[in-house]
Amino acid sequence: MALKILQVINSLGTGGAEKLILETVPMYRKKGLEMDVLLLDGTQYPFYKKLETANCCTIYSLGLKSVYNPMAIFRIIPYLKKYDIVHVHLFPVQYFVVLAKWISFSNTKLIFTEHSTSNRRLNNKLFKWIDQFIYKGYSKIICISTGIQNIILDHTKLAVSRTELIENGVSISDFNVAKPYKKEDLSFEETDQLLLQVAGFREPKDQKILIRSMSNLPSNVKLILVGDGVLKQECEVLVQELQLENRVFFFGVRTDVPRILKTADIIILSSKYEGLSLSSIEGMASGKPFVASNVPGLSDVVAGAGVLFTQGDHVELAQKIMELLKDKKLYESVAQSCGIRANEYDINIMINKHIQLYESIN
């Protein structure tokens, strides 16, 4: 009998964890697992619509306007009885599912994937105590990098055996078959040199540093920012202040990211920190040079393949970009190295490890 697994996450808005569910659920289904998705907030974002169109699973929604509504605890309970394993992603739903299990005395096994090297709870004594209590409710904590694993072990005081190191992956084949746009199809000139960052407009992503670097680059260098989020308006204001309206373009949430990546000349991620960034792997898989800030979660993946710059230093970032644009041999060498590195993170490797974990704890 096939395992019945429920993936639970706050919503299918923008983000690496959300994109991972969009891409992997259809693949798990093809491998014979019965897998569905439960959302606290069922807003039909582009990722939601794309998964729905795939017609591969049932998408449940608790219909909550706020993902912090504690009523979610009681609404989750009925779903625990229908599945062998519940796989949870992100805060606060990671709290709600454990509490729902304890209240209902459910025997369902719980797994949680820790996606980030940093959150506000890590430095809060009260939340540290609560976290130690909550994490014990999970049969396994999946850590997507060794850095995250070390942080979680120190933070929760769990035994190493309660954690599992499984690095995230991306569908490399999607990038192999994706065809670039002509630059004019995206309203650019063929002589424009395009920089691209794909990330939600949230504080850790630090698009502002990338925007500021544009003032140190030639006028034919243009920047595309793909994504949405609470800090998008602040970035738009900064673009106006720096008079870069004709050089920085906000593309919003897109479902054609592989094609846009292959159209750009250089892919960049200016984050303050990451877990294991899917965007970085996708960027390297595009066949273009990848430039990233030298921070945990990025340096682990990028070092020795792409180009690293000091986080927060927009002048150095601009210098690194110009070195790539001026030196064709360097450009091609970095692009080739990035492609080789990306192959180490093929999504099928991750999926097979997840399936082995599901079977081992059931």
Tab-separated table of C-alpha atoms in Angstrom:
chain	number	residue	atom	x	y	z
A	1	MET	CA	0.000	0.000	0.000
A	2	ALA	CA	1.379	3.400	-1.017
A	3	LEU	CA	2.399	5.819	1.680
A	4	LYS	CA	-0.015	8.702	2.162
A	5	ILE	CA	1.881	11.918	2.778
A	6	LEU	CA	0.627	15.448	3.407
A	7	GLN	CA	2.847	18.444	2.703
A	8	VAL	CA	1.894	21.381	4.965
A	9	ILE	CA	3.012	24.975	4.439
A	10	ASN	CA	1.681	28.463	5.196
A	11	SER	CA	0.785	29.252	1.581
A	12	LEU	CA	1.969	28.824	-2.000
A	13	GLY	CA	3.165	32.386	-2.336
A	14	THR	CA	6.703	33.177	-3.488
A	15	GLY	CA	9.657	31.510	-1.823
A	16	GLY	CA	12.080	28.628	-2.095
A	17	ALA	CA	10.107	26.232	0.115
A	18	GLU	CA	6.910	27.015	-1.790
A	19	LYS	CA	8.600	26.464	-5.138
A	20	LEU	CA	10.019	23.182	-3.886
A	21	ILE	CA	6.507	21.885	-3.179
A	22	LEU	CA	5.291	23.053	-6.585
A	23	GLU	CA	8.072	21.156	-8.349
A	24	THR	CA	8.326	18.018	-6.221
A	25	VAL	CA	4.743	16.960	-5.507
A	26	PRO	CA	4.084	15.926	-9.144
A	27	MET	CA	7.363	14.002	-9.126
A	28	TYR	CA	6.527	12.158	-5.895
A	29	ARG	CA	3.169	11.233	-7.402
A	30	LYS	CA	4.879	9.747	-10.461
A	31	LYS	CA	6.986	7.607	-8.126
A	32	GLY	CA	3.852	6.125	-6.565
A	33	LEU	CA	3.442	8.164	-3.381
A	34	GLU	CA	-0.005	9.471	-2.482
A	35	MET	CA	0.808	13.084	-1.668
A	36	ASP	CA	-1.420	16.103	-1.100
A	37	VAL	CA	-0.886	19.685	0.102
A	38	LEU	CA	-2.447	21.610	3.005
A	39	LEU	CA	-2.242	25.412	3.195
A	40	LEU	CA	-3.133	27.774	6.008
A	41	ASP	CA	-3.725	30.521	3.447
A	42	GLY	CA	-5.202	29.262	0.185
A	43	THR	CA	-4.772	32.472	-1.799
A	44	GLN	CA	-4.374	31.453	-5.434
A	45	TYR	CA	-0.904	32.784	-6.073
A	46	PRO	CA	0.836	31.779	-9.341
A	47	PHE	CA	2.467	28.750	-7.659
A	48	TYR	CA	-0.944	27.615	-6.394
A	49	LYS	CA	-2.479	27.935	-9.863
A	50	LYS	CA	0.396	26.070	-11.501
A	51	LEU	CA	0.149	23.166	-9.038
A	52	GLU	CA	-3.616	23.100	-9.449
A	53	THR	CA	-3.222	23.003	-13.234
A	54	ALA	CA	-0.894	19.999	-12.902
A	55	ASN	CA	-3.923	18.108	-11.523
A	56	CYS	CA	-1.679	15.750	-9.570
A	57	CYS	CA	-2.875	16.190	-5.998
A	58	THR	CA	-5.553	17.592	-3.736
A	59	ILE	CA	-4.821	21.085	-2.416
A	60	TYR	CA	-6.554	21.745	0.886
A	61	SER	CA	-6.878	25.211	2.399
A	62	LEU	CA	-7.802	26.196	5.946
A	63	GLY	CA	-8.980	29.518	4.539
A	64	LEU	CA	-7.222	31.655	7.120
A	65	LYS	CA	-6.628	35.338	6.409
A	66	SER	CA	-3.613	35.309	8.739
A	67	VAL	CA	-1.196	32.389	8.933
A	68	TYR	CA	-0.656	33.311	12.595
A	69	ASN	CA	-4.263	32.521	13.541
A	70	PRO	CA	-4.080	29.821	16.284
A	71	MET	CA	-7.425	28.398	15.097
A	72	ALA	CA	-5.261	26.594	12.565
A	73	ILE	CA	-4.318	24.119	15.309
A	74	PHE	CA	-7.856	22.765	15.562
A	75	ARG	CA	-8.506	22.874	11.810
A	76	ILE	CA	-5.382	20.800	11.154
A	77	ILE	CA	-6.475	17.916	13.404
A	78	PRO	CA	-8.866	16.187	10.931
A	79	TYR	CA	-6.123	16.000	8.305
A	80	LEU	CA	-3.700	14.194	10.626
A	81	LYS	CA	-5.987	11.156	10.666
A	82	LYS	CA	-5.907	10.787	6.862
A	83	TYR	CA	-2.146	10.516	6.309
A	84	ASP	CA	0.753	8.298	7.402
A	85	ILE	CA	3.283	11.132	7.388
A	86	VAL	CA	2.885	14.897	7.573
A	87	HIS	CA	5.820	16.866	6.163
A	88	VAL	CA	5.873	20.457	7.424
A	89	HIS	CA	7.634	23.575	6.136
A	90	LEU	CA	8.211	27.024	7.690
A	91	PHE	CA	7.055	28.938	10.760
A	92	PRO	CA	4.394	29.280	12.208
A	93	VAL	CA	2.764	26.160	10.784
A	94	GLN	CA	5.620	24.128	12.272
A	95	TYR	CA	4.204	24.999	15.729
A	96	PHE	CA	0.569	24.451	14.809
A	97	VAL	CA	1.010	20.926	13.423
A	98	VAL	CA	2.854	19.673	16.515
A	99	LEU	CA	0.238	21.163	18.832
A	100	ALA	CA	-2.545	19.637	16.726
A	101	LYS	CA	-0.882	16.216	17.003
A	102	TRP	CA	-0.526	16.456	20.777
A	103	ILE	CA	-4.065	17.697	21.349
A	104	SER	CA	-5.568	14.952	19.168
A	105	PHE	CA	-3.252	12.144	20.374
A	106	SER	CA	-2.563	11.370	16.706
A	107	ASN	CA	-0.106	8.626	15.738
A	108	THR	CA	0.815	10.336	12.473
A	109	LYS	CA	4.576	10.732	12.030
A	110	LEU	CA	5.784	14.310	11.577
A	111	ILE	CA	8.770	15.576	9.594
A	112	PHE	CA	9.934	19.194	9.484
A	113	THR	CA	12.319	20.721	6.942
A	114	GLU	CA	14.429	23.580	8.281
A	115	HIS	CA	15.068	25.885	5.332
A	116	SER	CA	16.952	28.821	6.854
A	117	THR	CA	20.168	29.493	8.738
A	118	SER	CA	18.589	32.413	10.572
A	119	ASN	CA	15.333	33.453	12.210
A	120	ARG	CA	14.381	35.804	15.011
A	121	ARG	CA	13.641	32.933	17.384
A	122	LEU	CA	17.292	31.859	17.491
A	123	ASN	CA	18.294	34.819	19.650
A	124	ASN	CA	15.167	34.940	21.798
A	125	LYS	CA	15.464	33.021	25.098
A	126	LEU	CA	11.717	32.401	25.368
A	127	PHE	CA	11.397	31.126	21.815
A	128	LYS	CA	14.530	29.022	22.237
A	129	TRP	CA	12.821	27.157	25.080
A	130	ILE	CA	9.590	26.822	23.077
A	131	ASP	CA	11.521	25.627	20.015
A	132	GLN	CA	13.238	22.917	22.047
A	133	PHE	CA	9.778	21.765	23.109
A	134	ILE	CA	8.238	21.935	19.607
A	135	TYR	CA	11.076	20.303	17.661
A	136	LYS	CA	10.785	17.222	19.893
A	137	GLY	CA	7.362	16.651	18.327
A	138	TYR	CA	8.960	15.745	15.000
A	139	SER	CA	10.264	12.291	14.174
A	140	LYS	CA	12.923	13.849	11.948
A	141	ILE	CA	14.236	17.335	11.243
A	142	ILE	CA	15.504	17.619	7.667
A	143	CYS	CA	18.364	20.114	7.409
A	144	ILE	CA	19.188	21.343	3.918
A	145	SER	CA	22.831	22.177	4.699
A	146	THR	CA	25.474	21.270	7.257
A	147	GLY	CA	25.374	24.870	8.488
A	148	ILE	CA	21.678	24.576	9.268
A	149	GLN	CA	22.190	21.177	10.883
A	150	ASN	CA	24.819	22.588	13.251
A	151	ILE	CA	22.602	25.540	14.161
A	152	ILE	CA	19.576	23.331	14.836
A	153	LEU	CA	21.543	20.870	16.971
A	154	ASP	CA	22.914	23.717	19.078
A	155	HIS	CA	19.544	25.488	19.292
A	156	THR	CA	17.342	22.492	20.118
A	157	LYS	CA	19.812	20.190	21.932
A	158	LEU	CA	18.400	17.268	19.946
A	159	ALA	CA	20.480	14.174	19.261
A	160	VAL	CA	22.168	14.111	15.853
A	161	SER	CA	20.095	11.023	15.010
A	162	ARG	CA	16.926	13.154	15.085
A	163	THR	CA	18.196	15.190	12.127
A	164	GLU	CA	18.707	14.235	8.489
A	165	LEU	CA	20.946	16.137	6.066
A	166	ILE	CA	19.199	16.329	2.675
A	167	GLU	CA	20.225	19.180	0.413
A	168	ASN	CA	17.530	20.825	-1.704
A	169	GLY	CA	17.616	20.388	-5.432
A	170	VAL	CA	16.209	21.830	-8.628
A	171	SER	CA	14.995	20.291	-11.859
A	172	ILE	CA	18.144	20.663	-13.932
A	173	SER	CA	16.328	19.279	-16.976
A	174	ASP	CA	13.998	22.308	-16.962
A	175	PHE	CA	17.001	24.546	-17.578
A	176	ASN	CA	18.556	22.247	-20.149
A	177	VAL	CA	15.449	22.435	-22.344
A	178	ALA	CA	14.460	26.063	-21.633
A	179	LYS	CA	14.897	28.443	-24.556
A	180	PRO	CA	15.994	32.032	-23.927
A	181	TYR	CA	13.876	34.934	-25.047
A	182	LYS	CA	15.202	37.429	-27.502
A	183	LYS	CA	16.020	40.483	-25.427
A	184	GLU	CA	13.649	42.540	-27.533
A	185	ASP	CA	10.832	40.170	-26.485
A	186	LEU	CA	11.351	41.527	-22.955
A	187	SER	CA	11.481	45.142	-24.239
A	188	PHE	CA	15.272	45.447	-24.143
A	189	GLU	CA	17.844	46.188	-26.827
A	190	GLU	CA	20.030	43.320	-28.007
A	191	THR	CA	23.048	45.412	-26.948
A	192	ASP	CA	21.780	45.680	-23.363
A	193	GLN	CA	23.596	43.560	-20.809
A	194	LEU	CA	21.064	42.089	-18.417
A	195	LEU	CA	21.537	41.348	-14.747
A	196	LEU	CA	18.886	39.251	-13.027
A	197	GLN	CA	17.902	38.464	-9.454
A	198	VAL	CA	15.060	36.065	-8.654
A	199	ALA	CA	13.979	36.436	-5.027
A	200	GLY	CA	11.112	37.558	-2.844
A	201	PHE	CA	11.313	41.161	-1.679
A	202	ARG	CA	12.101	40.315	1.927
A	203	GLU	CA	14.737	41.717	4.254
A	204	PRO	CA	17.261	38.836	3.914
A	205	LYS	CA	17.398	39.145	0.097
A	206	ASP	CA	18.761	42.722	0.145
A	207	GLN	CA	17.812	43.822	-3.378
A	208	LYS	CA	18.751	47.360	-2.337
A	209	ILE	CA	22.475	46.567	-2.494
A	210	LEU	CA	22.065	45.274	-6.031
A	211	ILE	CA	20.064	48.359	-7.006
A	212	ARG	CA	22.766	50.632	-5.556
A	213	SER	CA	25.445	48.800	-7.545
A	214	MET	CA	23.736	49.947	-10.741
A	215	SER	CA	24.991	53.496	-10.151
A	216	ASN	CA	28.542	52.152	-10.612
A	217	LEU	CA	27.790	50.336	-13.877
A	218	PRO	CA	27.502	51.546	-17.501
A	219	SER	CA	24.109	52.713	-18.764
A	220	ASN	CA	23.668	49.709	-21.086
A	221	VAL	CA	23.673	47.391	-18.047
A	222	LYS	CA	20.062	46.771	-17.016
A	223	LEU	CA	18.670	44.962	-13.963
A	224	ILE	CA	15.631	42.670	-13.839
A	225	LEU	CA	14.137	41.862	-10.442
A	226	VAL	CA	11.746	38.910	-10.423
A	227	GLY	CA	9.565	38.373	-7.355
A	228	ASP	CA	7.186	40.133	-4.998
A	229	GLY	CA	7.018	40.922	-1.299
A	230	VAL	CA	6.665	43.487	1.448
A	231	LEU	CA	9.835	45.419	0.567
A	232	LYS	CA	9.146	45.798	-3.133
A	233	GLN	CA	7.764	49.330	-2.740
A	234	GLU	CA	10.850	50.438	-0.795
A	235	CYS	CA	13.010	49.158	-3.633
A	236	GLU	CA	10.886	51.004	-6.172
A	237	VAL	CA	11.358	54.224	-4.180
A	238	LEU	CA	15.124	53.668	-4.068
A	239	VAL	CA	15.179	53.230	-7.846
A	240	GLN	CA	13.430	56.595	-8.195
A	241	GLU	CA	15.813	58.287	-5.747
A	242	LEU	CA	18.816	57.014	-7.708
A	243	GLN	CA	17.150	57.939	-11.014
A	244	LEU	CA	17.429	54.394	-12.321
A	245	GLU	CA	13.882	54.045	-13.645
A	246	ASN	CA	15.171	53.296	-17.151
A	247	ARG	CA	17.631	50.659	-15.936
A	248	VAL	CA	15.909	48.687	-13.158
A	249	PHE	CA	12.787	46.693	-13.996
A	250	PHE	CA	10.362	44.887	-11.696
A	251	PHE	CA	8.929	41.802	-13.382
A	252	GLY	CA	6.790	40.543	-10.484
A	253	VAL	CA	6.126	36.834	-9.952
A	254	ARG	CA	6.847	34.759	-13.056
A	255	THR	CA	6.335	31.129	-14.000
A	256	ASP	CA	8.840	31.323	-16.892
A	257	VAL	CA	11.909	31.789	-14.711
A	258	PRO	CA	14.092	29.247	-16.592
A	259	ARG	CA	13.636	31.190	-19.841
A	260	ILE	CA	14.358	34.540	-18.182
A	261	LEU	CA	17.460	33.117	-16.497
A	262	LYS	CA	18.771	31.920	-19.850
A	263	THR	CA	18.074	35.348	-21.383
A	264	ALA	CA	20.067	37.277	-18.774
A	265	ASP	CA	23.836	37.771	-19.033
A	266	ILE	CA	24.657	37.465	-15.315
A	267	ILE	CA	22.579	36.037	-12.449
A	268	ILE	CA	22.974	37.583	-8.990
A	269	LEU	CA	21.817	36.891	-5.460
A	270	SER	CA	22.660	39.572	-2.892
A	271	SER	CA	21.223	37.887	0.224
A	272	LYS	CA	22.289	38.583	3.810
A	273	TYR	CA	21.870	34.862	4.548
A	274	GLU	CA	20.303	31.751	3.041
A	275	GLY	CA	19.512	28.176	3.948
A	276	LEU	CA	20.402	26.348	0.790
A	277	SER	CA	19.226	28.672	-1.925
A	278	LEU	CA	17.261	27.137	-4.784
A	279	SER	CA	17.682	30.412	-6.643
A	280	SER	CA	21.449	30.029	-6.509
A	281	ILE	CA	21.282	26.515	-7.956
A	282	GLU	CA	18.848	27.646	-10.654
A	283	GLY	CA	21.093	30.573	-11.456
A	284	MET	CA	24.104	28.304	-11.897
A	285	ALA	CA	22.060	25.831	-13.957
A	286	SER	CA	21.177	28.561	-16.454
A	287	GLY	CA	24.532	28.407	-18.210
A	288	LYS	CA	25.378	31.954	-17.143
A	289	PRO	CA	27.878	33.255	-14.556
A	290	PHE	CA	26.434	33.447	-11.051
A	291	VAL	CA	27.441	36.149	-8.561
A	292	ALA	CA	26.459	35.866	-4.888
A	293	SER	CA	27.152	37.444	-1.536
A	294	ASN	CA	29.712	35.606	0.567
A	295	VAL	CA	27.354	34.436	3.318
A	296	PRO	CA	26.340	31.055	4.823
A	297	GLY	CA	24.008	29.123	2.557
A	298	LEU	CA	25.468	30.764	-0.554
A	299	SER	CA	29.231	30.432	-0.114
A	300	ASP	CA	28.774	26.703	0.588
A	301	VAL	CA	27.167	26.229	-2.833
A	302	VAL	CA	28.898	28.883	-4.931
A	303	ALA	CA	32.535	28.912	-3.776
A	304	GLY	CA	34.852	27.421	-6.396
A	305	ALA	CA	32.275	27.803	-9.145
A	306	GLY	CA	30.627	31.229	-9.199
A	307	VAL	CA	31.801	34.630	-8.005
A	308	LEU	CA	31.437	35.823	-4.403
A	309	PHE	CA	31.380	39.426	-3.146
A	310	THR	CA	31.332	40.929	0.344
A	311	GLN	CA	27.704	41.177	1.433
A	312	GLY	CA	26.492	44.767	1.581
A	313	ASP	CA	29.332	46.172	-0.545
A	314	HIS	CA	27.647	47.512	-3.683
A	315	VAL	CA	30.929	48.936	-5.051
A	316	GLU	CA	32.659	45.552	-4.912
A	317	LEU	CA	29.572	43.931	-6.451
A	318	ALA	CA	29.748	46.341	-9.388
A	319	GLN	CA	33.464	45.579	-9.808
A	320	LYS	CA	32.813	41.818	-9.916
A	321	ILE	CA	30.096	42.328	-12.515
A	322	MET	CA	32.340	44.477	-14.716
A	323	GLU	CA	35.169	41.922	-14.538
A	324	LEU	CA	32.814	39.304	-15.980
A	325	LEU	CA	31.423	41.591	-18.656
A	326	LYS	CA	34.874	42.755	-19.820
A	327	ASP	CA	36.695	39.406	-19.754
A	328	LYS	CA	35.089	36.911	-22.155
A	329	LYS	CA	37.353	34.020	-21.076
A	330	LEU	CA	36.550	34.624	-17.402
A	331	TYR	CA	32.852	34.900	-18.255
A	332	GLU	CA	32.804	31.564	-20.089
A	333	SER	CA	34.936	29.817	-17.466
A	334	VAL	CA	32.669	30.882	-14.584
A	335	ALA	CA	29.549	29.941	-16.557
A	336	GLN	CA	30.931	26.457	-17.258
A	337	SER	CA	31.951	25.922	-13.620
A	338	CYS	CA	28.520	27.011	-12.428
A	339	GLY	CA	26.809	24.508	-14.727
A	340	ILE	CA	28.959	21.659	-13.425
A	341	ARG	CA	28.247	22.631	-9.812
A	342	ALA	CA	24.484	22.851	-10.397
A	343	ASN	CA	24.385	19.233	-11.582
A	344	GLU	CA	25.356	18.170	-8.057
A	345	TYR	CA	21.977	19.462	-6.855
A	346	ASP	CA	19.623	17.730	-9.262
A	347	ILE	CA	16.164	17.446	-7.741
A	348	ASN	CA	15.960	13.695	-8.317
A	349	ILE	CA	18.775	13.125	-5.811
A	350	MET	CA	16.802	15.004	-3.150
A	351	ILE	CA	13.529	13.235	-3.939
A	352	ASN	CA	15.066	9.774	-3.662
A	353	LYS	CA	16.553	10.662	-0.267
A	354	HIS	CA	13.176	11.957	0.939
A	355	ILE	CA	11.445	8.766	-0.158
A	356	GLN	CA	14.014	6.667	1.705
A	357	LEU	CA	13.376	8.766	4.817
A	358	TYR	CA	9.597	8.448	4.521
A	359	GLU	CA	9.885	4.671	4.244
A	360	SER	CA	12.327	4.413	7.157
A	361	ILE	CA	10.115	6.207	9.687
A	362	ASN	CA	6.751	4.789	8.622
